[in-house]
């Protein structure tokens, strides 16, 4: 089962594991370019948030979607056998081109774990229109605006 909490791995037992996903894209922005689908990027802002959580005693598990198909991406997470607490999944939208990918990943996660909360943010994408993002990604429980450096830990306590 995806994203289950188990005691299979002693290092994560009773930990505060947080699944963090930097959204990928269904297809590269620049089509007909042989290098477009080879361009991988790191979401440095999101890695910074993971570092903040790690410094506060959490165990962030960060995955970058790149150009992996959402179904394959979720299946690969299942295969990693990540043990999670009931903390929300954090998803970053580094670009508006990532919305379609994120929507499908959220849909798949909710099919398997309808009880888990999903929080989405992305400084340049969410702006201040949560209803627009919720329309595009209906399985999101909370939309975060702007920078989350100060609020990242409190976001993990949504009900």
Coordinates of N, CA, C and O in Angstrom, one line a residue:
X1 N 0.8 -1.2 0.0 CA 0.0 0.0 0.0 C 0.9 1.2 0.0 O 1.9 1.3 0.7
X2 N 0.5 2.2 -0.7 CA 1.3 3.5 -0.8 C 1.3 4.2 0.5 O 0.3 4.4 1.1
X3 N 2.4 4.8 0.8 CA 2.6 5.8 1.9 C 2.0 5.3 3.2 O 1.3 6.0 3.9
X4 N 2.3 4.0 3.5 CA 1.7 3.5 4.7 C 2.7 3.8 5.9 O 3.9 3.9 5.7
X5 N 2.2 3.8 7.1 CA 3.0 3.9 8.2 C 3.2 2.5 8.7 O 2.3 1.8 9.0
X6 N 4.5 2.0 8.8 CA 4.8 0.7 9.3 C 6.0 0.8 10.2 O 6.7 1.8 10.3
X7 N 6.3 -0.3 10.7 CA 7.5 -0.4 11.6 C 8.6 -1.3 10.9 O 9.4 -1.8 11.6
X8 N 8.6 -1.4 9.6 CA 9.5 -2.2 8.9 C 11.0 -1.7 9.0 O 11.9 -2.4 9.0
X9 N 11.1 -0.4 9.1 CA 12.5 0.2 9.1 C 12.7 0.9 10.4 O 12.1 1.9 10.7
X10 N 13.6 0.4 11.2 CA 13.8 0.9 12.6 C 14.1 2.4 12.6 O 13.7 3.1 13.4
X11 N 14.9 2.9 11.6 CA 15.3 4.3 11.6 C 14.1 5.2 11.5 O 14.2 6.4 11.9
X12 N 13.0 4.8 10.9 CA 11.8 5.7 10.8 C 10.8 5.4 11.8 O 9.8 6.2 11.9
X13 N 10.9 4.4 12.6 CA 9.9 4.1 13.6 C 9.8 5.3 14.6 O 10.7 5.8 15.1
X14 N 8.5 5.7 14.8 CA 8.3 6.9 15.7 C 8.9 8.2 15.2 O 9.1 9.1 16.0
X15 N 9.3 8.2 14.0 CA 10.0 9.4 13.5 C 8.9 10.4 13.0 O 7.7 10.0 12.9
X16 N 9.3 11.5 12.5 CA 8.4 12.5 11.9 C 8.7 12.6 10.4 O 9.2 13.6 10.0
X17 N 8.5 11.5 9.7 CA 8.8 11.5 8.3 C 7.8 12.3 7.5 O 6.6 12.3 7.8
X18 N 8.3 13.1 6.6 CA 7.5 13.9 5.7 C 7.9 13.7 4.3 O 9.0 13.8 3.9
X19 N 6.9 13.3 3.5 CA 7.1 13.1 2.1 C 7.0 14.5 1.4 O 6.0 15.2 1.5
X20 N 8.0 14.8 0.6 CA 8.1 16.1 -0.1 C 8.3 15.8 -1.5 O 9.3 15.2 -1.9
X21 N 7.4 16.3 -2.4 CA 7.5 16.1 -3.8 C 7.6 17.4 -4.6 O 6.8 18.3 -4.4
X22 N 8.7 17.5 -5.4 CA 8.8 18.6 -6.3 C 8.2 18.2 -7.6 O 8.7 17.2 -8.2
X23 N 7.1 18.8 -8.0 CA 6.4 18.4 -9.2 C 7.2 18.3 -10.4 O 8.1 19.2 -10.7
X24 N 7.0 17.3 -11.2 CA 7.6 17.2 -12.6 C 6.7 17.8 -13.6 O 5.7 18.6 -13.3
X25 N 6.9 17.4 -14.8 CA 6.1 17.8 -16.0 C 5.7 16.6 -16.8 O 6.6 15.7 -16.9
X26 N 4.6 16.6 -17.4 CA 4.1 15.6 -18.3 C 5.0 15.5 -19.5 O 5.4 14.5 -20.0
X27 N 5.4 16.7 -20.0 CA 6.2 16.8 -21.2 C 7.1 18.0 -21.1 O 6.7 19.0 -20.4
X28 N 8.3 18.0 -21.7 CA 9.1 19.2 -21.6 C 8.5 20.4 -22.2 O 7.6 20.3 -23.1
X29 N 8.9 21.6 -21.8 CA 8.3 22.8 -22.3 C 8.7 23.0 -23.8 O 7.9 23.5 -24.5
X30 N 9.9 22.7 -24.1 CA 10.4 22.9 -25.5 C 10.4 21.6 -26.2 O 11.3 20.7 -26.1
X31 N 9.4 21.4 -27.0 CA 9.2 20.1 -27.8 C 10.2 20.2 -29.0 O 10.7 21.2 -29.4
X32 N 10.4 19.0 -29.5 CA 11.3 18.9 -30.7 C 12.7 19.3 -30.4 O 13.4 19.8 -31.3
X33 N 13.1 19.2 -29.2 CA 14.5 19.5 -28.8 C 15.0 18.3 -28.1 O 14.5 17.9 -27.1
X34 N 16.1 17.6 -28.7 CA 16.5 16.4 -28.1 C 17.1 16.5 -26.7 O 17.1 15.5 -26.0
X35 N 17.4 17.7 -26.3 CA 17.9 17.9 -25.0 C 16.9 18.3 -23.9 O 17.1 18.2 -22.7
X36 N 15.7 18.6 -24.4 CA 14.6 19.1 -23.5 C 14.3 18.1 -22.4 O 14.1 18.4 -21.3
X37 N 14.1 16.8 -22.8 CA 13.7 15.8 -21.8 C 14.9 15.3 -21.0 O 14.7 14.5 -20.1
X38 N 16.0 15.8 -21.3 CA 17.2 15.4 -20.4 C 17.5 16.5 -19.4 O 18.4 16.2 -18.5
X39 N 16.9 17.6 -19.5 CA 17.1 18.7 -18.5 C 16.5 18.4 -17.2 O 15.2 18.5 -17.1
X40 N 17.2 18.1 -16.2 CA 16.7 17.9 -14.9 C 17.2 19.1 -14.0 O 18.3 19.6 -14.2
X41 N 16.4 19.5 -13.1 CA 16.7 20.6 -12.3 C 16.4 20.2 -10.8 O 15.6 19.3 -10.5
X42 N 17.0 20.9 -9.9 CA 16.8 20.7 -8.5 C 15.9 21.9 -8.0 O 16.2 23.0 -8.4
X43 N 15.0 21.6 -7.2 CA 14.1 22.7 -6.7 C 14.8 23.2 -5.4 O 14.5 22.6 -4.3
X44 N 15.7 24.1 -5.5 CA 16.5 24.5 -4.4 C 15.7 25.2 -3.2 O 16.0 25.0 -2.1
X45 N 14.6 25.9 -3.6 CA 13.7 26.4 -2.5 C 13.1 25.3 -1.7 O 13.0 25.4 -0.5
X46 N 12.7 24.3 -2.4 CA 12.0 23.1 -1.7 C 13.1 22.4 -0.9 O 12.8 21.9 0.2
X47 N 14.3 22.2 -1.4 CA 15.4 21.6 -0.6 C 15.7 22.4 0.6 O 16.0 21.9 1.7
X48 N 15.6 23.7 0.5 CA 15.8 24.6 1.7 C 14.7 24.3 2.7 O 15.0 24.3 4.0
X49 N 13.5 24.1 2.3 CA 12.4 23.8 3.3 C 12.6 22.5 3.9 O 12.4 22.3 5.1
X50 N 13.1 21.5 3.2 CA 13.4 20.2 3.7 C 14.6 20.3 4.8 O 14.5 19.7 5.8
X51 N 15.5 21.2 4.5 CA 16.6 21.4 5.5 C 16.1 22.0 6.8 O 16.5 21.6 7.8
X52 N 15.2 23.0 6.6 CA 14.5 23.5 7.8 C 13.8 22.5 8.6 O 14.0 22.4 9.9
X53 N 13.1 21.6 8.0 CA 12.4 20.5 8.7 C 13.3 19.6 9.3 O 13.2 19.1 10.5
X54 N 14.4 19.2 8.6 CA 15.4 18.3 9.2 C 16.1 18.9 10.4 O 16.2 18.2 11.4
X55 N 16.4 20.2 10.4 CA 17.0 20.9 11.5 C 16.0 20.9 12.7 O 16.5 21.1 13.9
X56 N 14.7 20.8 12.5 CA 13.7 20.8 13.6 C 13.3 19.4 14.0 O 12.3 19.2 14.7
X57 N 14.0 18.4 13.5 CA 13.8 17.0 14.0 C 12.9 16.2 13.1 O 12.6 15.0 13.5
X58 N 12.6 16.6 12.0 CA 11.7 15.8 11.0 C 12.7 15.0 10.1 O 13.9 15.3 10.1
X59 N 12.1 14.1 9.4 CA 12.9 13.3 8.5 C 12.3 13.5 7.1 O 11.4 12.7 6.6
X60 N 12.7 14.5 6.4 CA 12.1 14.8 5.1 C 12.6 13.8 4.0 O 13.8 13.4 4.0
X61 N 11.7 13.3 3.2 CA 12.0 12.4 2.1 C 11.6 13.2 0.8 O 10.4 13.3 0.5
X62 N 12.6 13.7 0.1 CA 12.4 14.6 -1.0 C 12.5 13.8 -2.3 O 13.5 13.1 -2.5
X63 N 11.5 14.0 -3.2 CA 11.5 13.4 -4.5 C 11.3 14.5 -5.6 O 10.4 15.3 -5.4
X64 N 12.0 14.4 -6.6 CA 11.8 15.3 -7.8 C 11.1 14.5 -8.9 O 11.6 13.5 -9.3
X65 N 10.0 15.1 -9.4 CA 9.3 14.4 -10.5 C 9.9 14.4 -11.8 O 9.7 13.5 -12.6
X66 N 10.7 15.4 -12.1 CA 11.3 15.6 -13.4 C 10.3 15.3 -14.6 O 9.3 16.0 -14.6
X67 N 10.6 14.4 -15.5 CA 9.7 14.1 -16.6 C 9.1 12.7 -16.5 O 8.7 12.1 -17.5
X68 N 9.2 12.1 -15.3 CA 8.7 10.8 -15.1 C 7.1 10.9 -15.1 O 6.5 11.8 -14.5
X69 N 6.5 9.9 -15.7 CA 5.1 9.9 -15.8 C 4.5 9.7 -14.4 O 5.1 9.0 -13.6
X70 N 3.4 10.4 -14.0 CA 2.9 10.4 -12.7 C 2.6 9.0 -12.1 O 2.9 8.7 -11.0
X71 N 2.1 8.1 -13.0 CA 1.9 6.7 -12.5 C 3.2 6.0 -12.2 O 3.3 5.4 -11.1
X72 N 4.2 6.2 -13.0 CA 5.5 5.6 -12.7 C 6.1 6.2 -11.4 O 6.7 5.5 -10.6
X73 N 5.9 7.5 -11.3 CA 6.5 8.2 -10.1 C 5.8 7.6 -8.8 O 6.6 7.3 -7.9
X74 N 4.5 7.5 -8.8 CA 3.8 7.0 -7.6 C 4.2 5.6 -7.4 O 4.5 5.2 -6.2
X75 N 4.3 4.8 -8.4 CA 4.7 3.4 -8.3 C 6.1 3.3 -7.7 O 6.4 2.4 -6.9
X76 N 7.0 4.2 -8.1 CA 8.4 4.1 -7.6 C 8.4 4.5 -6.1 O 9.2 4.0 -5.3
X77 N 7.5 5.4 -5.7 CA 7.5 5.8 -4.3 C 7.0 4.6 -3.5 O 7.5 4.2 -2.4
X78 N 6.0 3.9 -4.1 CA 5.5 2.6 -3.4 C 6.6 1.6 -3.2 O 6.8 1.1 -2.1
X79 N 7.4 1.5 -4.2 CA 8.6 0.5 -4.1 C 9.6 0.9 -3.1 O 10.4 0.1 -2.7
X80 N 9.8 2.2 -2.8 CA 10.8 2.6 -1.9 C 10.3 2.2 -0.4 O 11.2 2.3 0.5
X81 N 9.1 1.9 -0.2 CA 8.6 1.5 1.1 C 8.8 2.6 2.1 O 9.3 2.3 3.2
X82 N 8.5 3.8 1.8 CA 8.7 4.9 2.7 C 7.7 4.7 3.9 O 6.5 4.5 3.6
X83 N 8.2 4.8 5.1 CA 7.3 4.8 6.2 C 7.0 6.2 6.6 O 7.9 7.0 6.8
X84 N 5.7 6.5 6.8 CA 5.3 7.9 7.1 C 4.4 7.9 8.3 O 3.6 7.0 8.6
X85 N 4.5 9.0 9.0 CA 3.5 9.3 10.1 C 2.3 9.8 9.4 O 2.2 9.8 8.1
X86 N 1.4 10.4 10.1 CA 0.2 10.9 9.5 C 0.3 12.4 9.0 O -0.6 13.1 8.8
X87 N 1.6 12.8 8.9 CA 1.8 14.2 8.5 C 1.4 14.4 7.0 O 1.5 13.4 6.3
X88 N 1.1 15.6 6.7 CA 0.7 15.8 5.3 C 1.8 15.6 4.3 O 3.0 15.7 4.7
X89 N 1.5 15.4 3.0 CA 2.4 15.4 2.0 C 2.6 16.8 1.4 O 1.6 17.5 1.2
X90 N 3.8 17.2 1.2 CA 4.1 18.6 0.8 C 4.5 18.5 -0.7 O 5.4 17.7 -1.1
X91 N 3.8 19.3 -1.6 CA 4.1 19.2 -3.0 C 4.4 20.7 -3.5 O 3.6 21.6 -3.2
X92 N 5.5 20.8 -4.1 CA 5.9 22.1 -4.7 C 5.6 22.1 -6.2 O 5.9 21.2 -6.9
X93 N 5.1 23.3 -6.6 CA 4.9 23.6 -8.0 C 5.9 24.6 -8.5 O 5.8 25.8 -8.3
X94 N 7.1 24.1 -9.0 CA 8.1 25.0 -9.4 C 7.8 25.8 -10.7 O 8.4 26.8 -11.0
X95 N 6.7 25.4 -11.4 CA 6.3 26.1 -12.6 C 4.9 25.8 -12.9 O 4.3 24.8 -12.5
X96 N 4.2 26.7 -13.6 CA 2.8 26.4 -14.0 C 2.7 25.2 -15.0 O 1.7 24.6 -15.1
X97 N 3.8 24.8 -15.6 CA 3.9 23.6 -16.4 C 3.8 22.4 -15.6 O 3.6 21.3 -16.1
X98 N 4.0 22.5 -14.3 CA 3.9 21.3 -13.4 C 2.6 21.0 -12.9 O 2.4 20.0 -12.2
X99 N 1.6 21.9 -13.1 CA 0.3 21.7 -12.5 C -0.4 20.4 -13.0 O -1.0 19.7 -12.2
X100 N -0.4 20.1 -14.3 CA -1.0 18.9 -14.8 C -0.4 17.7 -14.1 O -1.1 16.7 -13.7
X101 N 0.9 17.6 -14.0 CA 1.6 16.5 -13.4 C 1.2 16.4 -11.9 O 0.9 15.3 -11.4
X102 N 1.2 17.5 -11.2 CA 0.9 17.5 -9.8 C -0.6 17.0 -9.6 O -0.9 16.3 -8.6
X103 N -1.5 17.4 -10.4 CA -2.9 17.0 -10.3 C -3.0 15.5 -10.4 O -3.8 14.9 -9.6
X104 N -2.3 14.9 -11.3 CA -2.4 13.5 -11.5 C -1.8 12.7 -10.3 O -2.3 11.7 -9.9
X105 N -0.6 13.2 -9.9 CA 0.0 12.6 -8.7 C -0.9 12.7 -7.5 O -1.1 11.7 -6.8
X106 N -1.5 13.8 -7.3 CA -2.5 14.0 -6.1 C -3.6 13.0 -6.3 O -4.1 12.4 -5.3
X107 N -4.2 12.9 -7.5 CA -5.3 12.0 -7.7 C -4.9 10.6 -7.4 O -5.7 9.9 -6.7
X108 N -3.8 10.1 -7.8 CA -3.3 8.8 -7.5 C -3.1 8.5 -6.0 O -3.4 7.5 -5.5
X109 N -2.5 9.5 -5.4 CA -2.2 9.4 -3.9 C -3.6 9.3 -3.2 O -3.7 8.4 -2.3
X110 N -4.5 10.1 -3.5 CA -5.8 10.1 -2.8 C -6.6 8.8 -3.1 O -7.4 8.4 -2.3
X111 N -6.4 8.2 -4.3 CA -7.0 6.9 -4.6 C -6.5 5.8 -3.6 O -7.3 5.0 -3.2
X112 N -5.3 5.9 -3.3 CA -4.7 4.9 -2.4 C -4.8 5.3 -0.9 O -5.0 4.4 -0.1
X113 N -4.6 6.5 -0.6 CA -4.7 7.0 0.8 C -5.6 8.2 0.8 O -5.1 9.4 0.9
X114 N -6.9 8.1 0.8 CA -7.8 9.2 0.8 C -7.7 10.0 2.1 O -8.1 11.2 2.1
X115 N -7.2 9.5 3.1 CA -7.2 10.2 4.4 C -6.0 11.1 4.5 O -6.0 12.0 5.4
X116 N -5.0 11.0 3.7 CA -3.8 11.8 3.9 C -4.0 13.2 3.3 O -4.7 13.4 2.3
X117 N -3.5 14.2 4.0 CA -3.6 15.6 3.6 C -2.5 15.9 2.6 O -1.4 15.4 2.8
X118 N -2.8 16.7 1.6 CA -1.9 17.1 0.6 C -1.8 18.7 0.6 O -2.9 19.3 0.5
X119 N -0.6 19.2 0.8 CA -0.4 20.7 0.8 C 0.4 21.0 -0.4 O 1.4 20.4 -0.7
X120 N -0.1 22.0 -1.2 CA 0.7 22.4 -2.3 C 1.1 23.9 -2.2 O 0.3 24.7 -1.7
X121 N 2.2 24.2 -2.7 CA 2.7 25.5 -2.7 C 3.6 25.7 -3.9 O 4.0 24.8 -4.6
X122 N 4.0 26.9 -4.1 CA 4.9 27.3 -5.2 C 4.8 28.8 -5.4 O 3.8 29.3 -6.0
X123 N 5.8 29.4 -4.9 CA 5.8 30.9 -4.9 C 5.4 31.6 -6.1 O 4.6 32.5 -6.1
X124 N 5.8 31.1 -7.3 CA 5.5 31.7 -8.5 C 4.2 31.2 -9.2 O 3.7 31.8 -10.1
X125 N 3.7 30.1 -8.7 CA 2.5 29.5 -9.3 C 1.2 29.8 -8.6 O 0.2 30.2 -9.2
X126 N 1.3 29.6 -7.3 CA 0.0 29.8 -6.5 C -0.4 31.2 -6.4 O -1.6 31.5 -6.2
X127 N 0.6 32.1 -6.4 CA 0.3 33.6 -6.3 C -0.6 33.8 -5.1 O -0.2 33.5 -4.0
X128 N -1.8 34.2 -5.3 CA -2.8 34.4 -4.1 C -4.2 33.9 -4.5 O -5.2 34.4 -4.0
X129 N -4.2 32.9 -5.4 CA -5.5 32.5 -5.9 C -5.7 31.0 -5.7 O -5.5 30.1 -6.6
X130 N -6.0 30.6 -4.4 CA -6.2 29.2 -4.0 C -7.3 28.5 -4.8 O -7.2 27.3 -5.0
X131 N -8.4 29.3 -5.1 CA -9.5 28.6 -5.8 C -9.1 28.2 -7.2 O -9.5 27.2 -7.7
X132 N -8.2 29.0 -7.8 CA -7.8 28.6 -9.2 C -6.9 27.3 -9.1 O -7.1 26.4 -9.9
X133 N -6.0 27.2 -8.1 CA -5.2 26.0 -7.9 C -6.1 24.8 -7.6 O -5.9 23.7 -8.1
X134 N -7.1 25.0 -6.7 CA -8.0 23.9 -6.3 C -8.8 23.4 -7.5 O -9.1 22.3 -7.6
X135 N -9.1 24.3 -8.4 CA -9.8 23.9 -9.6 C -8.9 23.1 -10.5 O -9.3 22.1 -11.1
X136 N -7.6 23.4 -10.6 CA -6.7 22.7 -11.4 C -6.2 21.4 -10.7 O -5.8 20.4 -11.4
X137 N -6.1 21.4 -9.4 CA -5.6 20.3 -8.6 C -6.7 20.0 -7.5 O -6.5 20.4 -6.3
X138 N -7.8 19.4 -7.8 CA -8.9 19.2 -6.9 C -8.6 18.4 -5.6 O -9.3 18.5 -4.7
X139 N -7.6 17.6 -5.7 CA -7.3 16.7 -4.5 C -6.4 17.4 -3.5 O -5.9 16.7 -2.6
X140 N -6.2 18.7 -3.6 CA -5.3 19.4 -2.6 C -6.2 19.8 -1.4 O -7.3 20.2 -1.6
X141 N -5.6 19.7 -0.3 CA -6.3 20.1 1.0 C -6.0 21.5 1.4 O -6.8 22.2 2.0
X142 N -4.8 22.0 1.0 CA -4.4 23.3 1.4 C -3.4 23.9 0.4 O -2.6 23.2 -0.1
X143 N -3.6 25.2 0.0 CA -2.7 25.9 -0.9 C -2.0 26.9 -0.1 O -2.6 27.7 0.7
X144 N -0.7 27.0 -0.2 CA 0.2 27.9 0.5 C 0.7 29.0 -0.5 O 1.1 28.6 -1.6
X145 N 0.7 30.2 -0.1 CA 1.1 31.3 -0.9 C 2.5 31.8 -0.5 O 2.8 31.8 0.7
X146 N 3.3 32.3 -1.4 CA 4.5 32.9 -1.1 C 5.6 31.9 -0.6 O 5.5 30.7 -0.8
X147 N 6.5 32.5 0.2 CA 7.5 31.7 0.9 C 7.0 31.0 2.1 O 6.2 31.5 2.8
X148 N 7.5 29.8 2.3 CA 7.0 29.0 3.5 C 8.1 28.8 4.5 O 7.9 28.0 5.4
X149 N 9.2 29.5 4.4 CA 10.3 29.3 5.3 C 9.9 29.4 6.8 O 10.4 28.7 7.6
X150 N 9.1 30.4 7.1 CA 8.8 30.7 8.5 C 7.6 29.7 8.9 O 7.6 29.3 10.1
X151 N 6.7 29.4 8.0 CA 5.5 28.6 8.4 C 5.6 27.1 8.1 O 4.6 26.4 8.4
X152 N 6.7 26.6 7.6 CA 6.8 25.2 7.1 C 6.4 24.2 8.2 O 5.6 23.3 8.0
X153 N 6.9 24.4 9.4 CA 6.6 23.4 10.5 C 5.1 23.5 10.9 O 4.5 22.5 11.1
X154 N 4.6 24.7 10.9 CA 3.2 24.8 11.4 C 2.2 24.2 10.3 O 1.1 23.8 10.6
X155 N 2.6 24.2 9.0 CA 1.8 23.6 8.0 C 1.6 22.1 8.2 O 0.6 21.5 7.7
X156 N 2.5 21.5 8.9 CA 2.4 20.0 9.1 C 1.3 19.7 10.1 O 1.0 18.5 10.4
X157 N 0.7 20.7 10.7 CA -0.3 20.5 11.8 C -1.7 20.8 11.3 O -2.6 21.0 12.1
X158 N -2.0 20.7 10.0 CA -3.3 21.0 9.5 C -4.2 19.8 9.8 O -3.8 18.7 9.9
X159 N -5.5 20.0 10.0 CA -6.5 19.0 10.3 C -7.3 18.7 9.1 O -7.8 19.3 8.3

